[in-house]
CSV table of C-alpha atoms and ligand atoms in Angstrom, one decimal:
chain,number,residue,atom,x,y,z
R,28,MET,CA,122.0,-101.1,45.4
R,29,LYS,CA,120.9,-98.8,48.1
R,30,THR,CA,124.0,-97.7,50.1
R,31,TYR,CA,123.7,-96.0,53.5
R,32,GLU,CA,126.4,-93.6,54.6
R,33,LEU,CA,127.2,-94.2,58.2
R,34,ALA,CA,129.3,-92.1,60.6
R,35,LEU,CA,130.9,-94.2,63.2
R,36,ILE,CA,132.1,-92.6,66.5
R,37,PRO,CA,133.5,-95.4,68.6
R,38,GLY,CA,134.5,-92.9,71.3
R,39,ASP,CA,136.2,-94.1,74.5
R,40,GLY,CA,136.8,-97.3,76.4
R,41,ILE,CA,134.6,-100.2,75.4
R,42,GLY,CA,133.0,-98.0,72.7
R,43,GLY,CA,135.4,-99.3,70.1
R,44,ASP,CA,134.8,-103.0,70.9
R,45,VAL,CA,131.0,-102.7,70.8
R,46,THR,CA,130.9,-100.5,67.7
R,47,ASP,CA,133.1,-103.1,65.8
R,48,ALA,CA,130.7,-105.8,66.9
R,49,ALA,CA,127.7,-103.9,65.8
R,50,MET,CA,129.2,-103.0,62.4
R,51,ALA,CA,130.1,-106.7,61.8
R,52,VAL,CA,126.4,-107.6,62.4
R,53,VAL,CA,125.1,-104.7,60.3
R,54,GLU,CA,127.3,-105.6,57.4
R,55,ALA,CA,126.2,-109.3,57.6
R,56,ALA,CA,122.6,-108.2,57.6
R,57,ALA,CA,123.1,-105.8,54.7
R,58,SER,CA,124.6,-108.5,52.5
R,59,ARG,CA,121.6,-110.8,53.2
R,60,HIS,CA,118.9,-108.1,52.8
R,61,GLY,CA,120.1,-106.4,49.6
R,62,PHE,CA,121.6,-103.1,50.7
R,63,ALA,CA,125.1,-101.8,51.4
R,64,VAL,CA,126.6,-99.7,54.1
R,65,SER,CA,129.6,-97.4,53.7
R,66,SER,CA,131.0,-96.2,56.9
R,67,ARG,CA,133.5,-93.5,57.9
R,68,ARG,CA,135.1,-93.7,61.3
R,69,PHE,CA,135.8,-90.6,63.4
R,70,ASP,CA,138.2,-90.9,66.3
R,71,TRP,CA,136.5,-88.2,68.3
R,72,SER,CA,137.1,-89.1,71.9
R,73,CYS,CA,138.8,-88.1,75.1
R,74,ALA,CA,142.1,-89.1,73.5
R,75,HIS,CA,141.3,-86.7,70.7
R,76,TYR,CA,140.6,-84.0,73.3
R,77,LEU,CA,144.0,-84.5,74.9
R,78,GLU,CA,145.7,-84.2,71.5
R,79,THR,CA,143.7,-81.3,70.1
R,80,GLY,CA,141.9,-79.5,72.9
R,81,ALA,CA,138.4,-80.4,71.5
R,82,MET,CA,136.3,-83.6,71.5
R,83,MET,CA,135.5,-83.0,67.8
R,84,PRO,CA,136.7,-80.5,65.2
R,85,GLU,CA,135.0,-77.2,64.9
R,86,ASP,CA,133.2,-78.3,61.8
R,87,GLY,CA,132.3,-81.7,63.3
R,88,ILE,CA,128.5,-81.1,63.3
R,89,GLU,CA,128.6,-80.0,59.7
R,90,THR,CA,130.6,-83.1,58.8
R,91,LEU,CA,128.1,-85.4,60.4
R,92,ARG,CA,125.2,-83.6,58.8
R,93,GLY,CA,125.9,-85.3,55.4
R,94,PHE,CA,125.5,-88.9,56.8
R,95,ASP,CA,122.3,-91.0,56.9
R,96,ALA,CA,122.9,-92.0,60.5
R,97,ILE,CA,125.5,-92.0,63.3
R,98,LEU,CA,126.5,-95.0,65.3
R,99,LEU,CA,128.2,-94.1,68.6
R,100,GLY,CA,130.0,-96.3,71.0
R,101,ALA,CA,130.6,-94.5,74.3
R,102,VAL,CA,131.9,-91.1,75.4
R,103,GLY,CA,133.8,-90.4,78.6
R,104,TRP,CA,137.1,-91.1,80.3
R,105,PRO,CA,136.9,-89.2,83.6
R,106,GLU,CA,140.4,-90.0,84.6
R,107,THR,CA,141.7,-87.6,82.0
R,108,VAL,CA,138.8,-85.4,80.9
R,109,PRO,CA,136.0,-84.4,83.2
R,110,ASP,CA,132.6,-85.9,82.1
R,111,SER,CA,131.1,-82.4,82.0
R,112,VAL,CA,133.6,-81.5,79.4
R,113,SER,CA,133.6,-84.6,77.2
R,114,LEU,CA,129.8,-85.0,77.1
R,115,HIS,CA,129.2,-81.3,76.4
R,116,GLY,CA,131.8,-81.5,73.7
R,117,LEU,CA,130.4,-84.5,71.7
R,118,LEU,CA,127.3,-86.4,72.7
R,119,LEU,CA,125.0,-83.7,74.0
R,120,PRO,CA,125.7,-81.1,71.1
R,121,ILE,CA,125.0,-83.8,68.5
R,122,ARG,CA,121.6,-84.6,70.1
R,123,LYS,CA,120.7,-80.9,70.1
R,124,ALA,CA,122.3,-79.8,66.7
R,125,PHE,CA,120.3,-82.4,64.8
R,126,ASP,CA,117.1,-81.9,66.8
R,127,GLN,CA,117.2,-85.6,67.9
R,128,TYR,CA,114.4,-84.8,70.3
R,129,ALA,CA,113.1,-88.3,70.8
R,130,ASN,CA,115.3,-90.7,72.7
R,131,ILE,CA,113.8,-94.2,72.4
R,132,ARG,CA,114.9,-96.9,74.9
R,133,PRO,CA,113.3,-100.4,74.9
R,134,HIS,CA,113.3,-102.3,78.1
R,135,ARG,CA,112.5,-106.0,78.0
R,136,LEU,CA,114.1,-109.3,79.0
R,137,LEU,CA,115.7,-111.1,76.1
R,138,PRO,CA,115.1,-114.8,76.2
R,139,GLY,CA,117.5,-116.6,78.6
R,140,VAL,CA,118.3,-113.4,80.4
R,141,GLU,CA,117.4,-113.4,84.1
R,142,GLY,CA,116.7,-109.9,85.4
R,143,PRO,CA,117.0,-109.1,89.1
R,144,LEU,CA,113.2,-109.0,89.6
R,145,LYS,CA,110.8,-111.8,90.4
R,146,VAL,CA,108.3,-110.8,87.7
R,147,GLY,CA,107.4,-112.4,84.4
R,148,GLU,CA,107.7,-110.7,81.0
R,149,PHE,CA,107.5,-106.9,80.5
R,150,ASP,CA,107.9,-104.7,77.5
R,151,ILE,CA,108.4,-101.1,78.1
R,152,LEU,CA,109.3,-98.4,75.6
R,153,CYS,CA,110.7,-95.3,77.2
R,154,ILE,CA,110.4,-92.1,75.2
R,155,ARG,CA,112.7,-89.5,76.7
R,156,GLU,CA,112.7,-85.9,75.7
R,157,ASN,CA,116.2,-85.3,74.4
R,158,THR,CA,116.9,-81.7,73.7
R,159,GLU,CA,115.6,-79.4,76.4
R,160,GLY,CA,114.1,-79.6,80.0
R,161,GLU,CA,116.7,-80.1,82.7
R,162,TYR,CA,119.5,-80.5,80.0
R,163,SER,CA,118.9,-77.1,78.4
R,164,GLY,CA,122.2,-75.8,79.7
R,165,ALA,CA,120.7,-72.5,80.8
R,166,GLY,CA,122.3,-71.1,84.0
R,167,GLY,CA,125.5,-70.0,85.4
R,168,ARG,CA,127.7,-69.6,88.5
R,169,VAL,CA,128.7,-66.4,90.3
R,170,HIS,CA,130.9,-65.6,93.3
R,171,LEU,CA,133.0,-68.7,92.5
R,172,GLY,CA,134.9,-70.1,95.4
R,173,THR,CA,133.4,-67.7,98.0
R,174,ALA,CA,130.9,-68.4,100.7
R,175,ASN,CA,128.3,-66.5,98.5
R,176,GLU,CA,128.7,-68.8,95.6
R,177,VAL,CA,125.5,-69.4,93.6
R,178,ALA,CA,124.9,-72.0,90.9
R,179,VAL,CA,121.7,-71.8,88.8
R,180,GLU,CA,120.6,-74.5,86.3
R,181,THR,CA,117.2,-73.7,84.8
R,182,ALA,CA,115.1,-76.4,83.3
R,183,ILE,CA,113.4,-75.1,80.1
R,184,PHE,CA,110.1,-76.6,78.8
R,185,THR,CA,108.8,-75.1,75.6
R,186,ARG,CA,105.3,-75.7,74.2
R,187,THR,CA,106.9,-77.0,71.0
R,188,GLY,CA,109.3,-79.3,72.8
R,189,VAL,CA,106.7,-80.8,75.1
R,190,GLU,CA,104.0,-81.2,72.6
R,191,ARG,CA,106.2,-82.9,70.0
R,192,ILE,CA,107.6,-85.5,72.4
R,193,LEU,CA,104.1,-86.3,73.7
R,194,ARG,CA,102.8,-86.7,70.2
R,195,PHE,CA,105.8,-89.0,69.4
R,196,ALA,CA,104.9,-91.1,72.4
R,197,PHE,CA,101.2,-91.4,71.5
R,198,GLU,CA,102.2,-92.4,68.0
R,199,GLN,CA,104.5,-95.1,69.3
R,200,ALA,CA,101.7,-96.4,71.6
R,201,ARG,CA,99.4,-96.8,68.6
R,202,THR,CA,101.9,-99.3,67.1
R,203,ARG,CA,102.0,-101.2,70.4
R,204,ARG,CA,99.5,-101.9,73.2
R,205,GLY,CA,97.9,-98.4,73.1
R,206,HIS,CA,98.9,-97.1,76.5
R,207,VAL,CA,101.0,-94.1,77.5
R,208,THR,CA,102.2,-93.3,81.0
R,209,SER,CA,103.3,-89.6,81.2
R,210,VAL,CA,105.8,-89.1,84.0
R,211,THR,CA,106.1,-85.7,85.8
R,212,LYS,CA,106.5,-84.3,89.3
R,213,SER,CA,103.6,-81.9,89.2
R,214,ASN,CA,102.8,-82.2,92.8
R,215,ALA,CA,106.0,-80.4,93.6
R,216,GLN,CA,107.1,-78.6,90.5
R,217,LYS,CA,104.1,-76.3,89.9
R,218,HIS,CA,105.2,-74.6,86.7
R,219,SER,CA,106.9,-76.9,84.2
R,220,MET,CA,105.4,-80.1,85.3
R,221,VAL,CA,101.9,-78.8,85.6
R,222,PHE,CA,102.4,-77.5,82.1
R,223,TRP,CA,103.5,-81.0,81.0
R,224,ASP,CA,100.4,-82.6,82.5
R,225,GLU,CA,98.2,-80.0,80.7
R,226,MET,CA,99.9,-80.7,77.4
R,227,THR,CA,99.4,-84.4,78.0
R,228,ARG,CA,95.7,-84.0,78.4
R,229,LEU,CA,95.6,-81.7,75.3
R,230,VAL,CA,97.6,-84.1,73.0
R,231,ALA,CA,95.6,-87.1,74.3
R,232,GLN,CA,92.4,-85.6,72.8
R,233,ASP,CA,93.9,-86.3,69.3
R,234,TYR,CA,94.5,-90.0,70.3
R,235,PRO,CA,91.1,-91.3,71.5
R,236,ASP,CA,92.4,-94.8,70.7
R,237,VAL,CA,95.3,-94.5,73.2
R,238,THR,CA,94.8,-94.6,76.9
R,239,VAL,CA,96.9,-92.3,79.1
R,240,ALA,CA,97.7,-92.0,82.7
R,241,PRO,CA,99.9,-89.4,84.5
R,242,MET,CA,102.3,-90.6,87.1
R,243,HIS,CA,104.8,-89.0,89.4
R,244,ILE,CA,108.4,-89.9,88.9
R,245,ASP,CA,108.9,-91.2,92.5
R,246,ALA,CA,105.9,-93.5,92.2
R,247,MET,CA,107.1,-94.5,88.7
R,248,ALA,CA,110.4,-95.6,90.0
R,249,ALA,CA,108.7,-98.0,92.4
R,250,ARG,CA,106.3,-99.2,89.8
R,251,MET,CA,109.1,-100.1,87.4
R,252,VAL,CA,110.4,-102.4,90.1
R,253,MET,CA,107.1,-103.8,91.4
R,254,ALA,CA,105.0,-104.0,88.3
R,255,PRO,CA,106.9,-103.4,85.1
R,256,GLU,CA,104.5,-105.6,83.2
R,257,SER,CA,101.8,-103.0,83.7
R,258,LEU,CA,103.7,-100.5,81.5
R,259,ASP,CA,103.7,-99.9,77.8
R,260,VAL,CA,105.0,-96.5,76.5
R,261,VAL,CA,106.5,-94.3,79.2
R,262,VAL,CA,107.2,-90.7,78.3
R,263,ALA,CA,109.3,-88.4,80.4
R,264,SER,CA,111.4,-85.2,80.5
R,265,ASN,CA,115.1,-85.4,79.7
R,266,LEU,CA,116.5,-86.0,83.3
R,267,PHE,CA,113.5,-88.1,84.4
R,268,GLY,CA,113.9,-90.2,81.3
R,269,ASP,CA,117.6,-90.5,81.9
R,270,ILE,CA,117.1,-91.8,85.4
R,271,LEU,CA,114.2,-94.1,84.6
R,272,THR,CA,116.1,-95.7,81.7
R,273,ASP,CA,119.0,-96.7,83.9
R,274,LEU,CA,116.4,-98.4,86.1
R,275,GLY,CA,115.0,-99.9,82.9
R,276,ALA,CA,118.4,-101.2,82.0
R,277,ALA,CA,118.8,-102.7,85.5
R,278,ILE,CA,115.5,-104.6,85.3
R,279,GLN,CA,116.3,-105.9,81.9
R,280,GLY,CA,119.5,-107.6,83.1
R,281,GLY,CA,122.0,-104.7,83.0
R,282,LEU,CA,123.4,-101.9,80.9
R,283,GLY,CA,124.8,-104.5,78.5
R,284,PHE,CA,121.3,-105.0,77.1
R,285,ALA,CA,120.0,-101.4,77.0
R,286,ALA,CA,119.8,-99.9,73.5
R,287,SER,CA,118.8,-96.5,72.4
R,288,ALA,CA,118.0,-94.3,69.5
R,289,ASN,CA,118.3,-90.5,69.4
R,290,ILE,CA,115.7,-89.8,66.7
R,291,CYS,CA,115.3,-86.7,64.6
R,292,PRO,CA,111.7,-87.5,63.5
R,293,ASP,CA,111.4,-85.0,60.7
R,294,ARG,CA,114.7,-86.3,59.3
R,295,SER,CA,116.1,-82.8,58.8
R,296,GLY,CA,119.4,-84.2,60.2
R,297,PRO,CA,120.8,-87.7,60.9
R,298,SER,CA,119.6,-89.7,63.9
R,299,MET,CA,122.2,-91.2,66.3
R,300,PHE,CA,122.2,-94.7,67.7
R,301,GLU,CA,124.1,-95.7,70.9
R,302,PRO,CA,124.1,-98.2,73.7
R,303,VAL,CA,123.0,-96.6,77.0
R,304,HIS,CA,126.1,-97.8,78.7
R,305,GLY,CA,129.2,-95.6,79.0
R,306,SER,CA,132.8,-96.3,78.3
R,307,ALA,CA,133.1,-98.7,81.3
R,308,PRO,CA,136.8,-98.0,82.2
R,309,ASP,CA,136.7,-100.9,84.7
R,310,ILE,CA,136.4,-103.5,81.9
R,311,ALA,CA,137.8,-101.5,78.9
R,312,GLY,CA,140.4,-103.4,76.9
R,313,ARG,CA,139.6,-106.8,78.3
R,314,GLY,CA,137.4,-107.9,75.4
R,315,ILE,CA,134.4,-108.8,77.7
R,316,ALA,CA,132.0,-105.9,77.0
R,317,ASN,CA,128.6,-107.1,76.1
R,318,PRO,CA,128.0,-105.9,72.6
R,319,ILE,CA,124.2,-106.6,72.6
R,320,ALA,CA,123.2,-103.1,73.6
R,321,ALA,CA,125.2,-101.7,70.6
R,322,ILE,CA,123.9,-104.4,68.3
R,323,TRP,CA,120.3,-103.8,69.3
R,324,SER,CA,120.9,-100.0,68.8
R,325,ALA,CA,122.3,-100.8,65.3
R,326,ALA,CA,119.1,-102.8,64.6
R,327,MET,CA,117.1,-99.7,65.6
R,328,MET,CA,119.2,-97.7,63.2
R,329,LEU,CA,118.4,-100.0,60.3
R,330,ASP,CA,114.7,-99.9,61.2
R,331,HIS,CA,114.9,-96.1,61.1
R,332,LEU,CA,116.6,-96.2,57.7
R,333,GLY,CA,113.8,-98.3,56.3
R,334,GLU,CA,115.4,-101.7,56.5
R,335,ALA,CA,112.8,-103.2,58.8
R,336,ALA,CA,113.4,-106.8,57.7
R,337,ALA,CA,117.2,-106.6,58.4
R,338,ALA,CA,116.5,-105.0,61.8
R,339,ALA,CA,114.1,-107.7,62.7
R,340,ALA,CA,116.6,-110.4,61.6
R,341,ILE,CA,119.3,-108.9,63.8
R,342,LEU,CA,117.0,-108.8,66.8
R,343,ALA,CA,115.8,-112.4,66.1
R,344,ALA,CA,119.5,-113.5,65.8
R,345,THR,CA,120.3,-111.8,69.1
R,346,GLU,CA,117.4,-113.5,70.8
R,347,ALA,CA,118.5,-116.9,69.4
R,348,ALA,CA,121.9,-116.3,70.8
R,349,THR,CA,120.7,-115.3,74.3
R,350,ALA,CA,118.1,-118.1,74.3
R,351,SER,CA,121.0,-120.5,73.9
R,352,GLY,CA,122.7,-118.9,77.0
R,353,ILE,CA,125.2,-116.8,75.1
R,354,GLY,CA,125.8,-113.3,76.6
R,355,THR,CA,123.2,-113.7,79.3
R,356,ARG,CA,125.4,-113.1,82.3
R,357,PRO,CA,128.2,-110.5,82.7
R,358,GLY,CA,131.6,-112.0,81.9
R,359,ARG,CA,130.2,-115.4,80.8
R,360,ASN,CA,131.2,-114.8,77.2
R,361,SER,CA,133.7,-112.5,75.5
R,362,THR,CA,132.6,-109.7,73.2
R,363,GLU,CA,133.8,-111.8,70.3
R,364,GLU,CA,132.0,-115.0,71.4
R,365,ILE,CA,128.7,-113.1,71.6
R,366,THR,CA,129.2,-111.4,68.3
R,367,THR,CA,130.1,-114.7,66.6
R,368,ALA,CA,127.0,-116.4,68.0
R,369,ILE,CA,124.8,-113.6,66.7
R,370,LEU,CA,126.4,-113.7,63.3
R,371,ALA,CA,125.9,-117.5,63.2
R,372,ALA,CA,122.3,-117.1,64.1
R,373,LEU,CA,121.9,-114.5,61.4
R,374,GLU,CA,123.4,-116.9,58.9
R,375,ASP,CA,121.1,-119.7,60.0
R,376,ARG,CA,118.1,-117.6,59.3
R,377,ALA,CA,119.1,-116.8,55.7
F,22,IPM,C1,122.6,-91.3,78.7
F,22,IPM,C2,123.8,-90.8,79.4
F,22,IPM,C3,124.0,-89.3,79.1
F,22,IPM,C4,122.8,-88.6,79.4
F,22,IPM,C5,125.2,-88.7,79.8
F,22,IPM,C6,126.5,-89.5,79.5
F,22,IPM,C7,125.4,-87.3,79.5
F,22,IPM,O1,123.6,-91.0,80.8
F,22,IPM,O2,122.6,-91.3,77.5
F,22,IPM,O3,121.6,-91.8,79.4
F,22,IPM,O4,122.6,-88.2,80.6
F,22,IPM,O5,122.0,-88.3,78.6
F,23,MN,MN1,121.8,-92.0,81.4
């Protein structure tokens, strides 16, 4: 039987609860669909940082390299470790080290979930560049603490980086409704964003079957609220994609429903799957975190591993649960109730 080796990084706060929920669902799906998962848990987190001085061991990346995929819960506990330290010690280096350049985030309303908007259905797939741009980490600070202090953070856009994320977005559009909206701010940022627009036109030539429209980030923010149903695939730089996908999460009913996949498309390293939400210190330890974002992310993981039927079954079971009203409003059901309902729906389908 095919066995997938999974690295689990529950991380901080509600990360542990939602990772446990996702793994219970993955294991149930595996036994019904003829494959097995073997998982190893890593306690890399802010607690680990306080104990050892690092978010993960020095050979952490090399350890992860041997796995088929990584499932991550949440990273960050700002009360004890600054976010700029915890994120740069775990999540962000993993995305970069394994060249997980495509961050995929689906935004749509699950049945029974009422979003904040007065619109009907929408189905957006946001493709966020995940390794460079505004997150390149190039820069520095001088004259610290003086009136002459300077902070520089340079966004880096490479031809390789921009071209590959655009191609990835066009490929995704081919499997959907065939439309790409490429988000920039080329009216103000005349170097990097004009370059991105040019690359969009160039790549589009190879996809005559896909329609494409450029859009500025500010107008895009308004459009996601006013007319989300008009969007199919949305592709954006690292920071723009980060911001738009929190907006996407909001219109789909909240961060509890926002799933994501950090994909290394050439499979030279493992891909990583994580809910968009963070560690949620305000509700941590109360057993009320919505596990749906993590479960949906785990379904994306199985799809990436080639287990499309199991992934589809998990999504269908999740939809069956929300259609019956389970997990549709914050605090309505416990993490356990939602997980149990999804497991039961999975069983019903078998
Ligand atoms: C996300 C998160 C991260 C990001 C943070 C925690 C560094 O907001 O995955 O969207 O900005 O990428
Ligand atoms: Mn974010």
